[in-house]
Coordinates of C-alpha atoms (C1' of nucleotides) in Angstrom, one line a residue:
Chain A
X1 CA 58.7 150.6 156.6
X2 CA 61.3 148.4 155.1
X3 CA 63.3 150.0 155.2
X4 CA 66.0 153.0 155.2
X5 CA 68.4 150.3 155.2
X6 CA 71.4 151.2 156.6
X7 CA 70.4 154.9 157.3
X8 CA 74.3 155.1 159.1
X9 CA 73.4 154.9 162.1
X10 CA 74.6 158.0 164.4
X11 CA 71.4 160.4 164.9
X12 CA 71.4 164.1 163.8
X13 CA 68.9 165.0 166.3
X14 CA 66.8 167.7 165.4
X15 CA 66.9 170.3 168.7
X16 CA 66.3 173.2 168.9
X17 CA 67.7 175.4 166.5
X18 CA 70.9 177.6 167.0
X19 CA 69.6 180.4 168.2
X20 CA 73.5 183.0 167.4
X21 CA 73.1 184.1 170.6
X22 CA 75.6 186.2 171.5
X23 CA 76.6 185.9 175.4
X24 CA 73.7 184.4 177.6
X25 CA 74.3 181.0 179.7
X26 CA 74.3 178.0 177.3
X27 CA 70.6 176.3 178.0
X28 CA 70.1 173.7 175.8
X29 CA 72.4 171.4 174.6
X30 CA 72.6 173.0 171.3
X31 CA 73.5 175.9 172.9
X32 CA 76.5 174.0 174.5
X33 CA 77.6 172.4 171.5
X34 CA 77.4 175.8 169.4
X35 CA 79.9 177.8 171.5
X36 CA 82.4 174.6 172.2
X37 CA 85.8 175.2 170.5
X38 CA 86.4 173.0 167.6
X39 CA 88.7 170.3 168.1
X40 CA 90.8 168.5 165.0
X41 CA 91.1 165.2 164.3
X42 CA 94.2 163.7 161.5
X43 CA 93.0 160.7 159.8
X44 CA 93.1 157.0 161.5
X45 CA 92.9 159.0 165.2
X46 CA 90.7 157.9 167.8
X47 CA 88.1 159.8 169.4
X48 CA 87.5 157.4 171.9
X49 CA 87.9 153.7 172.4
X50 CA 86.0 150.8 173.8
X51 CA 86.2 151.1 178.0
X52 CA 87.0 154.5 177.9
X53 CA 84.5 156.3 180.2
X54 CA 82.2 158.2 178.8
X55 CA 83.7 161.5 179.2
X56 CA 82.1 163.4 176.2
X57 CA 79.2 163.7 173.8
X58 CA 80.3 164.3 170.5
X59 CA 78.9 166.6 167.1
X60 CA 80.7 165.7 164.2
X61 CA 81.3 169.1 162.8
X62 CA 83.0 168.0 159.5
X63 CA 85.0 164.9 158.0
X64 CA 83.8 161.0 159.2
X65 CA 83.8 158.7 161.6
X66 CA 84.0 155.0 161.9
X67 CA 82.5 153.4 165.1
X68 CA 83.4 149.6 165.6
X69 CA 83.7 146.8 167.5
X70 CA 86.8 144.2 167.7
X71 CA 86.9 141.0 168.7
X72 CA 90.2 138.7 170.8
X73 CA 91.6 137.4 167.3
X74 CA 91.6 140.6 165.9
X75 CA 88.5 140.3 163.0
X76 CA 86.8 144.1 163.4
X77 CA 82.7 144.6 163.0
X78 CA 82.2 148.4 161.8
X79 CA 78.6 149.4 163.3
X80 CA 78.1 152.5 161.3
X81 CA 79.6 155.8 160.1
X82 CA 79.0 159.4 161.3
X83 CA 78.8 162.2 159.1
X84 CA 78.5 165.9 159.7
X85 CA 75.5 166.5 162.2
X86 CA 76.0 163.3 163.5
X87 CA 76.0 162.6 167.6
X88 CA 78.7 160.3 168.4
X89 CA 79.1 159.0 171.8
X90 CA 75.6 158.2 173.3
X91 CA 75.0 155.6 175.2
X92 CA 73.6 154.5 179.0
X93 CA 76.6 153.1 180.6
X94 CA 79.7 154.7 182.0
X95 CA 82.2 153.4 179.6
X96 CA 82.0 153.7 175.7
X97 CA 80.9 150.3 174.5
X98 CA 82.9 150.8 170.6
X99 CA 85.5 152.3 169.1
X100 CA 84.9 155.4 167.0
X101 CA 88.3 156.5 164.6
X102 CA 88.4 159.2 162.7
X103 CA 88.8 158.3 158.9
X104 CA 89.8 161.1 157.3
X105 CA 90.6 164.7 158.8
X106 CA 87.3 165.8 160.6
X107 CA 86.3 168.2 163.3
X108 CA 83.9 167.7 166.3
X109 CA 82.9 169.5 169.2
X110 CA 82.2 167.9 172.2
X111 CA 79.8 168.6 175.3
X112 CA 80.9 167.5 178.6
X113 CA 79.0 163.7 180.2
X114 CA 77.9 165.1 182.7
X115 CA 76.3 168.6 181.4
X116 CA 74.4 166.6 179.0
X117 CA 73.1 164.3 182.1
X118 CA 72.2 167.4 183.8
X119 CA 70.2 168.8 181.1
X120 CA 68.8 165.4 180.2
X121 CA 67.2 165.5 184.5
X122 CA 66.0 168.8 184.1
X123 CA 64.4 168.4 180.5
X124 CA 62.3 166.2 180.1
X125 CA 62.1 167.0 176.7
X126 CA 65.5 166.2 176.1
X127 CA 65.8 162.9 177.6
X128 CA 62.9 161.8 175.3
X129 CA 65.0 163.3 172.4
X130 CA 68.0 161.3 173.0
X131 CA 65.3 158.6 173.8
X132 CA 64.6 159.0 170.1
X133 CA 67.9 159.2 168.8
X134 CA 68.7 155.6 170.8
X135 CA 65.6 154.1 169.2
X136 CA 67.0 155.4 165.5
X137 CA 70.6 154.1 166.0
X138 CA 68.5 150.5 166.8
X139 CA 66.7 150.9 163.6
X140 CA 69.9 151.3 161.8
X141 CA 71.3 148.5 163.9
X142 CA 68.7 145.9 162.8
X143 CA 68.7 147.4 159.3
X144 CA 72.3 146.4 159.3
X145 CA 71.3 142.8 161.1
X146 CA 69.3 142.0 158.4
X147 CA 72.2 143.3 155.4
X148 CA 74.6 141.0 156.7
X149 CA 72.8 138.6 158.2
X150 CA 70.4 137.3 155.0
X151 CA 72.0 139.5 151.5
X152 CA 74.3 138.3 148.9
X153 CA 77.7 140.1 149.0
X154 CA 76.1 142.0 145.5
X155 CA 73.3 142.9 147.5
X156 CA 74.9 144.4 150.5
X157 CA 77.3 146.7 148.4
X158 CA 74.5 148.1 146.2
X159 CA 72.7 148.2 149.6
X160 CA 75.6 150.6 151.0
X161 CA 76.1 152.6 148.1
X162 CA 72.1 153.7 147.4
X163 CA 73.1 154.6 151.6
X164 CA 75.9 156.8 150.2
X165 CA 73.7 158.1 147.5
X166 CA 70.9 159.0 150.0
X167 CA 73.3 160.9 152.2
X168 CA 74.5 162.7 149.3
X169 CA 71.5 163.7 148.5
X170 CA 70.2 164.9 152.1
X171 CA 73.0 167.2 151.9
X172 CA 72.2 168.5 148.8
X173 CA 75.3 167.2 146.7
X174 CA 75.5 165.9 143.1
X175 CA 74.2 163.0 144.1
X176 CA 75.8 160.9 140.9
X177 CA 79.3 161.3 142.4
X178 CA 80.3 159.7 146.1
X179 CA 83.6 160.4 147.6
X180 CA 84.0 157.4 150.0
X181 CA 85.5 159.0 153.2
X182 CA 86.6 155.3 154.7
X183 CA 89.1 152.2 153.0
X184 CA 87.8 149.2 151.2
X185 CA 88.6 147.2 154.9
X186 CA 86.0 149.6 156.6
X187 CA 83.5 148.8 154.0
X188 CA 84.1 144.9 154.2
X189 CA 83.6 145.1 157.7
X190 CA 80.3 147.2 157.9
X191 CA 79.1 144.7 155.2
X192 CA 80.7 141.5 156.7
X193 CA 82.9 140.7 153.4
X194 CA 86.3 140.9 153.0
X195 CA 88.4 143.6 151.3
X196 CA 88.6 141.3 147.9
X197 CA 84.8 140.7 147.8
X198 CA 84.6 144.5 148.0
X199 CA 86.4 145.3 145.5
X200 CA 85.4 142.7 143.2
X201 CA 82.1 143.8 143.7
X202 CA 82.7 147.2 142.2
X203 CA 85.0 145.9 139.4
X204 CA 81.8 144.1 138.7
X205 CA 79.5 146.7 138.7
X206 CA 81.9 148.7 136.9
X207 CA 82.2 146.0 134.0
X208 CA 77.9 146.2 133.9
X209 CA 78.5 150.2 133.5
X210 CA 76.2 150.3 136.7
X211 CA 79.1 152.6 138.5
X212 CA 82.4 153.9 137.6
X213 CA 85.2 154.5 139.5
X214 CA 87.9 157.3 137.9
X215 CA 89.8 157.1 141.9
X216 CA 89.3 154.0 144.0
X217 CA 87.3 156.4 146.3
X218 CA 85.4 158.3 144.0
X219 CA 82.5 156.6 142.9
X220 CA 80.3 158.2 139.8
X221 CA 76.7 155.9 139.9
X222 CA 75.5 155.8 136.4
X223 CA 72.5 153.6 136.8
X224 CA 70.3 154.1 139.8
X225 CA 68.1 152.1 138.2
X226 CA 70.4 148.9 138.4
X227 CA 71.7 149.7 141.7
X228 CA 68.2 149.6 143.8
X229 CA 67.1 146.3 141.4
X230 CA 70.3 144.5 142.6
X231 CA 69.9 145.6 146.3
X232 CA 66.0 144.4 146.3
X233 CA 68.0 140.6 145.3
X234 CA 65.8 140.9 141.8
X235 CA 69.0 140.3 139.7
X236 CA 72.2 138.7 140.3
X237 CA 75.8 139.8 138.9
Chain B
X1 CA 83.4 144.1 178.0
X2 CA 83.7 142.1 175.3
X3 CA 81.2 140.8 175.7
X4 CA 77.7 139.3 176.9
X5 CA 77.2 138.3 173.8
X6 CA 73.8 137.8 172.3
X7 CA 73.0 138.9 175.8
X8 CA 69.1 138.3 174.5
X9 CA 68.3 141.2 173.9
X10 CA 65.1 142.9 175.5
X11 CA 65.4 144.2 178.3
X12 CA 63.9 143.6 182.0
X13 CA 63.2 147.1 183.0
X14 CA 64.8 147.7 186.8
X15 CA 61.5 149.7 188.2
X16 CA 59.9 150.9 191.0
X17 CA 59.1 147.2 192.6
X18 CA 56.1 145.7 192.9
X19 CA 54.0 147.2 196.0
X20 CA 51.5 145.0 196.4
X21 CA 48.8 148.0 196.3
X22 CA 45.5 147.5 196.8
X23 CA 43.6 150.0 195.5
X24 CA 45.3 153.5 194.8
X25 CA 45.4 154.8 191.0
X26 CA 48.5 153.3 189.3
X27 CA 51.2 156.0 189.3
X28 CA 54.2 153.7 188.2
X29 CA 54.5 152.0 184.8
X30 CA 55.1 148.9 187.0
X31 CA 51.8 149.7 188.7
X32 CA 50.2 150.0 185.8
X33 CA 51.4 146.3 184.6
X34 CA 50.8 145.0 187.8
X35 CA 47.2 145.5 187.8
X36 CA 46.6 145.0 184.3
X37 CA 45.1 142.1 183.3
X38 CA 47.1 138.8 181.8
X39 CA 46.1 138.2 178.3
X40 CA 47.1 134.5 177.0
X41 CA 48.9 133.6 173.5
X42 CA 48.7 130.2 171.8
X43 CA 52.4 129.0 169.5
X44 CA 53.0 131.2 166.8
X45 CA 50.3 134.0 167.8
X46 CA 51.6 137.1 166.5
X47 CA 51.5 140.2 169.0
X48 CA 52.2 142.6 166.8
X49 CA 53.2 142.7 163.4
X50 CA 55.4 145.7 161.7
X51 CA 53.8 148.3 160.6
X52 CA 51.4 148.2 163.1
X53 CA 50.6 151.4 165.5
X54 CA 52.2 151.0 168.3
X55 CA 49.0 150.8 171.1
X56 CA 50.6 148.8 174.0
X57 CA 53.8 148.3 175.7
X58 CA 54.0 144.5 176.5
X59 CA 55.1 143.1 179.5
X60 CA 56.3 139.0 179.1
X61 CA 54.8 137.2 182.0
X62 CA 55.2 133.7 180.7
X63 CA 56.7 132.0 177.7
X64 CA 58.6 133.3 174.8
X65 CA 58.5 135.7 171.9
X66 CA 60.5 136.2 168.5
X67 CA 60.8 139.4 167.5
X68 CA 62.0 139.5 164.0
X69 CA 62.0 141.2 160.5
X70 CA 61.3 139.9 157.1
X71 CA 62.5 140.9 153.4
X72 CA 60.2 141.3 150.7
X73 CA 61.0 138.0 149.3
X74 CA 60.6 136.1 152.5
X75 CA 64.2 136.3 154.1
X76 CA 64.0 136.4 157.7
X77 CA 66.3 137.7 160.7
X78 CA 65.2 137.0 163.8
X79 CA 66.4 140.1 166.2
X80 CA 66.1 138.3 169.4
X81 CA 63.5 136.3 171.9
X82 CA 62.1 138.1 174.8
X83 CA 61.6 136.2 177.9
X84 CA 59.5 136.2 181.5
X85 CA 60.1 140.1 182.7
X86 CA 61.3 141.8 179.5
X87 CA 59.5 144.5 177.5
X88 CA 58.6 144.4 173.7
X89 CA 57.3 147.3 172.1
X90 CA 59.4 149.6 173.2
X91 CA 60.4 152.4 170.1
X92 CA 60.0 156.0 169.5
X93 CA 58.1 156.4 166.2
X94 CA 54.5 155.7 165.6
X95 CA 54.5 151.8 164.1
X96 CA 56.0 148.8 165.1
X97 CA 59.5 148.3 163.7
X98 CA 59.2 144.6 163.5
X99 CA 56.6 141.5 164.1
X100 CA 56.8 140.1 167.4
X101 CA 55.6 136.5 167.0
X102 CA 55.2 133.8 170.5
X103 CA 56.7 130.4 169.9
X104 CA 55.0 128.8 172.5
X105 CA 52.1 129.3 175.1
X106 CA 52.3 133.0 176.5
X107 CA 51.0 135.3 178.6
X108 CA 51.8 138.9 178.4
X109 CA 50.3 142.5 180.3
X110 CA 50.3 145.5 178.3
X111 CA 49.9 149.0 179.0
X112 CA 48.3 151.4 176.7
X113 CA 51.2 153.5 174.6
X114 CA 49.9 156.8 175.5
X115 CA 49.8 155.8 179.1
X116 CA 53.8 155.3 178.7
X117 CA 54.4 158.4 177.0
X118 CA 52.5 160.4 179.3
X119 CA 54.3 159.1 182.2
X120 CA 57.3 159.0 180.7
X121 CA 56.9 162.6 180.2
X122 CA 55.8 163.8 183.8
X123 CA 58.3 161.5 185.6
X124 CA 61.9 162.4 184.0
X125 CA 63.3 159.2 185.9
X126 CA 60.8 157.5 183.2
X127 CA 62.1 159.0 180.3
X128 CA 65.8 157.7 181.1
X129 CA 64.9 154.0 182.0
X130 CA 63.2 154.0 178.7
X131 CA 66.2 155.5 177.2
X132 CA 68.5 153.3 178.8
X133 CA 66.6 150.1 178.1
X134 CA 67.1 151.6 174.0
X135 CA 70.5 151.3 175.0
X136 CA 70.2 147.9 176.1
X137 CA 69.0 146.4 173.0
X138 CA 71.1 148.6 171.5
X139 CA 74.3 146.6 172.7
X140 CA 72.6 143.3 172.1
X141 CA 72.1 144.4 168.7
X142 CA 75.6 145.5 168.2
X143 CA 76.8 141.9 169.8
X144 CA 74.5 140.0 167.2
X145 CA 75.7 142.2 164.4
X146 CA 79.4 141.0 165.8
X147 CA 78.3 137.8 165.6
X148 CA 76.3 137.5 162.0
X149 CA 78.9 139.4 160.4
X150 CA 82.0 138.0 161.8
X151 CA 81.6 134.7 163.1
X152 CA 81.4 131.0 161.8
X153 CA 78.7 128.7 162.0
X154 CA 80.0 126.9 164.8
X155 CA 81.3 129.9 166.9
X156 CA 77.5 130.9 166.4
X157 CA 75.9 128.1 167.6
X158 CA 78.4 128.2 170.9
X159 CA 77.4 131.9 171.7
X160 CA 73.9 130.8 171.2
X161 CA 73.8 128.2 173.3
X162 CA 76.0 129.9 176.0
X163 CA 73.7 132.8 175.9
X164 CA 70.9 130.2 177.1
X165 CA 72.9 129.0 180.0
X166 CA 73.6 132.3 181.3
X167 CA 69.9 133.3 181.2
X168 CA 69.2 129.9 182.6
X169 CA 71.4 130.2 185.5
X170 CA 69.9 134.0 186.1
X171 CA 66.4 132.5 186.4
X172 CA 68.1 130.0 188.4
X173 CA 67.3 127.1 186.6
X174 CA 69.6 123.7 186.2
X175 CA 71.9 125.7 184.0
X176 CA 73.1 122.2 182.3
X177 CA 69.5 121.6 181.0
X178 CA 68.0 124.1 178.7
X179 CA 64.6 123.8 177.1
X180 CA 64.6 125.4 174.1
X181 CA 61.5 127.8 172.9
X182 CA 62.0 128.4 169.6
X183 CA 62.3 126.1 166.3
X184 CA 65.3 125.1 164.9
X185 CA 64.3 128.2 162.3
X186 CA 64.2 130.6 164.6
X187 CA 67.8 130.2 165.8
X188 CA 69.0 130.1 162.3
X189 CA 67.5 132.8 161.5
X190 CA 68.6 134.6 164.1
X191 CA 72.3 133.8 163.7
X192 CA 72.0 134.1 159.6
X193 CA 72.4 130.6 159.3
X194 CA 69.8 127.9 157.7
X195 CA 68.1 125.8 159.5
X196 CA 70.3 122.5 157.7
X197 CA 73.5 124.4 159.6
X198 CA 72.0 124.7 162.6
X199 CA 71.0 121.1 162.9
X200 CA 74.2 120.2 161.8
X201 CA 76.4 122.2 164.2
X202 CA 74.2 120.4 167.2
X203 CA 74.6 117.3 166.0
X204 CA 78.4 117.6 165.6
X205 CA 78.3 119.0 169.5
X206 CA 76.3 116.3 170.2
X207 CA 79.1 113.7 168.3
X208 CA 82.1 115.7 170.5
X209 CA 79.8 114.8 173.5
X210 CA 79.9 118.8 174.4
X211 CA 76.3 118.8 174.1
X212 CA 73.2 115.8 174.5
X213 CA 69.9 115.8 172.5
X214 CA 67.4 113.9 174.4
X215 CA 64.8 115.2 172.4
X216 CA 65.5 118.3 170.0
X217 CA 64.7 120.4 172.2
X218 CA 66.0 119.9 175.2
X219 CA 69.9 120.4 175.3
X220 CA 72.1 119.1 178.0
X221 CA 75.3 121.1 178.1
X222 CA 78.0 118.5 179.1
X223 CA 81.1 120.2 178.4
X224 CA 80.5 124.0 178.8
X225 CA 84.3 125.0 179.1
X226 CA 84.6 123.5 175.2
X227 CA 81.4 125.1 174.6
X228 CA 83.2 128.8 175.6
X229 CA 86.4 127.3 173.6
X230 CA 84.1 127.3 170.5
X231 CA 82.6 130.6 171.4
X232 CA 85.6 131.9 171.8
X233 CA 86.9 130.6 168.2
X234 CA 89.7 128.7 169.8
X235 CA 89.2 125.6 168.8
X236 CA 87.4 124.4 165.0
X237 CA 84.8 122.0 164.6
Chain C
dC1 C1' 46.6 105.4 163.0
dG2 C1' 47.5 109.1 159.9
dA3 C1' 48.8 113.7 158.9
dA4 C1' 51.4 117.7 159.6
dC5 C1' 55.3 119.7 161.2
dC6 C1' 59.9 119.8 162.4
dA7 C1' 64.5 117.9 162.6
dT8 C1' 68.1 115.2 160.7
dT9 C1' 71.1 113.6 157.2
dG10 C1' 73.3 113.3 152.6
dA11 C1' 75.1 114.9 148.1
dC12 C1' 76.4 118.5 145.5
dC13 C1' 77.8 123.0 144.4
dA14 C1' 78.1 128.2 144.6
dC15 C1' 79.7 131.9 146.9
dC16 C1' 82.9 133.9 149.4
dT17 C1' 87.3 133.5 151.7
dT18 C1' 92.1 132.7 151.7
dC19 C1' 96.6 133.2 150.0
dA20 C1' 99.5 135.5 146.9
dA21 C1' 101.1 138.6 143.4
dT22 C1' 100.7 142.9 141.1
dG23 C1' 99.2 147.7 140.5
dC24 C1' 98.5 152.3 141.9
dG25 C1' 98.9 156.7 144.4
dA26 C1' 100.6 159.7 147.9
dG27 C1' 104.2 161.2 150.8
dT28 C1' 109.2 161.4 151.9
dG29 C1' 113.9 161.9 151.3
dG30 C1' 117.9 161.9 148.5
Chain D
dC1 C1' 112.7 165.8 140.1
dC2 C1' 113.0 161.1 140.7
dA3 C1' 113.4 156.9 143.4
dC4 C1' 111.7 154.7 147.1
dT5 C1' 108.5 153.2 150.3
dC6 C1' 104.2 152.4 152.4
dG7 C1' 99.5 151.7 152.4
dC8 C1' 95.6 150.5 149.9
dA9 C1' 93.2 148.5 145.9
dT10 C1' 92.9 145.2 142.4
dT11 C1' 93.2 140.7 140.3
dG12 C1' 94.0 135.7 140.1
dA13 C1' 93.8 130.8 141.6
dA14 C1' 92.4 127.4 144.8
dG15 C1' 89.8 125.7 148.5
dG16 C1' 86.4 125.5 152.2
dT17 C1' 82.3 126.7 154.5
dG18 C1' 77.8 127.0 154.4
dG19 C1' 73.7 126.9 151.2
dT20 C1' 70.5 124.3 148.3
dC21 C1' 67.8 120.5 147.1
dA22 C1' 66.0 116.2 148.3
dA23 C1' 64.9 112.3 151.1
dT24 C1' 64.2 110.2 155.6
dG25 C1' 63.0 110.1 160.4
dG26 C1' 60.7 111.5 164.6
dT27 C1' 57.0 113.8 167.5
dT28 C1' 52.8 115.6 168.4
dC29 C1' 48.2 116.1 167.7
dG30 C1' 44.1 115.2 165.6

DNA sequence: CGAACCATTGACCACCTTCAATGCGAGTGG
DNA sequence: CCACTCGCATTGAAGGTGGTCAATGGTTCG
């Protein structure tokens, strides 16, 4: 394959449809998530933390999500974003393993632990789906390995931004402009780089008219073209 | 948690034990490894290579693998070493994800990938183990990506080489002599480092008397509380 | 013994980080 | 409405860590 590169991580997984129904017992986990209130989120809150217990399985409904991972001294790893459709909260252990904070207003529902246990032992099906969505969420992991384990600082932004672009287009945006939903810092620490690398970065690409940037979070992409050369290393700024 | 750190890793799959049967038809996955037959690996063997279909689900009986991903122009990252009792080839889509390469004389058992998915959907219990070994490597993905992205070259080496001891003492080896299965390559391209760090960083250990080099090799740990110091990113080489 | 491979060591330098100052925008209160 | 503040982003200068290139050394295997 080689690669997706950093597909962002959290899994939309593709059950089965909502199905409007209108009263009958919630079956599948769909089912559960569909007719779970909404529950809002104000920028910088957490959803959960890491050694919380896994109380809920989470559908980001609208907004973003940053999941991370700190370490004693304070420096911060971000492991991926979640957009709408995304499943945050999976996991095999009892206790949530990262942190996940909301980044700018955003709406989830949630399913109870332990329904989605129960429905996981009594379909098969199921557990094999969340099988799957593990395996992608590994994928995107060792996608991300190899970004900030092997690319130039050039390379891992234009890396992240054809990501942005690719989301973009999945849901059917202008797929020119990207509103960033998360800060320079969460950036630098997907990518392992520091804020000023970031942002010199895009001053950069700006100055080679590859992007522009009319708001710090607002990113127009004016040359595809430029942007997938640099993140294949075949140019350097 | 915070954190096994580079906890190596694939994952030994808690299953049914080993019965000892004598004849009946396999019903277990570990059955199924038990009676199948050992097949024998020289150095540097690959077992599979991405982009392969994924046949068989490997078993490690002996020795030890690098499982690891490459960049068109020839950058590696190694994303782990599987050991005696852990699984490799685990993943939900059709192909291989990544090239799975032995560093030294090894034996694996394999069982045939439609086997695994067949059980794995008639026993439900299947299906979960499966999904929490995903999870697994999904945490020692997650702690390598800590690592790569945040961590100096030093602080690298120290969670490396502590991650060794602790598997060490688990098989219940002399946890202050570890024999080391991989090239000096392998580790640095497994903590993003070159292999002209790597070999520096051990030989400035070695210099601190934290670590001896009777051959290259073969590491004696002599100071494993400054080793943790280091790991920890307490102390500076 | 020679060859091949791997590891070590050294010198140099590039890239990224660090530290610091300035700029910009949004939100708040006077 | 404006001034103020706070958080975030940008920009600059200096320095260090780790990378690159190159030569040497050591081990293993023929």
């Amino acid at each position: 394959m080689l690669s997706q590169a950093l597909s962002s991580s959290p899994i939309l997984l593709p059950l089965a449809h909502t199905k409007r129904c209108e009263a009958p017992a919630p079956r599948t986990l769909e089912e559960h998530f569909s007719r779970a209130p909404v529950r809002s989120f104000a920028a910088k809150e957490h959803v959960f933390t890491e050694g919380d217990p896994r109380s809920n399985l989470y559908r980001v409904e609208a907004g973003a999500v940053c999941l991370y991972k700190v370490m004693g001294d304070g420096r911060r790893q971000v492991l991926g974003f979640a957009y709408p459709g995304d499943l945050i909260g999976l996991g095999a252990c009892n206790d949530h393993q990262c942190n996940a904070q909301v980044t700018k207003p955003t709406q989830l529902r949630s399913v109870a632990w332990n329904t989605v246990q129960r429905l996981a032992r009594q379909e098969p099906a199921l557990a094999l789906k969340l099988y799957e969505a593990m395996c992608e969420e590994l994928a995107a992991a060792h996608d991300l390995l190899l970004t900030t384990g092997q690319r130039s600082a050039a390379e891992r932004v234009a890396i992240f931004l054809l990501a942005m672009v690719r989301r973009s287009r999945r849901t059917g945006q202008d797929a020119t402009v990207i509103d960033l939903p998360m800060t320079r810092a969460d950036i630098g620490d997907f990518l392992g780089l520091t804020i000023e690398t970031v942002s010199r970065t895009f001053t950069k690409l700006r100055h080679l008219q590859i992007i522009d940037l009319a708001q710090s979070a607002r990113v127009h992409v004016l040359d595809i073209g430029a942007l997938e050369g640099l993140a294949q290393g075949e140019v350097d700024l």
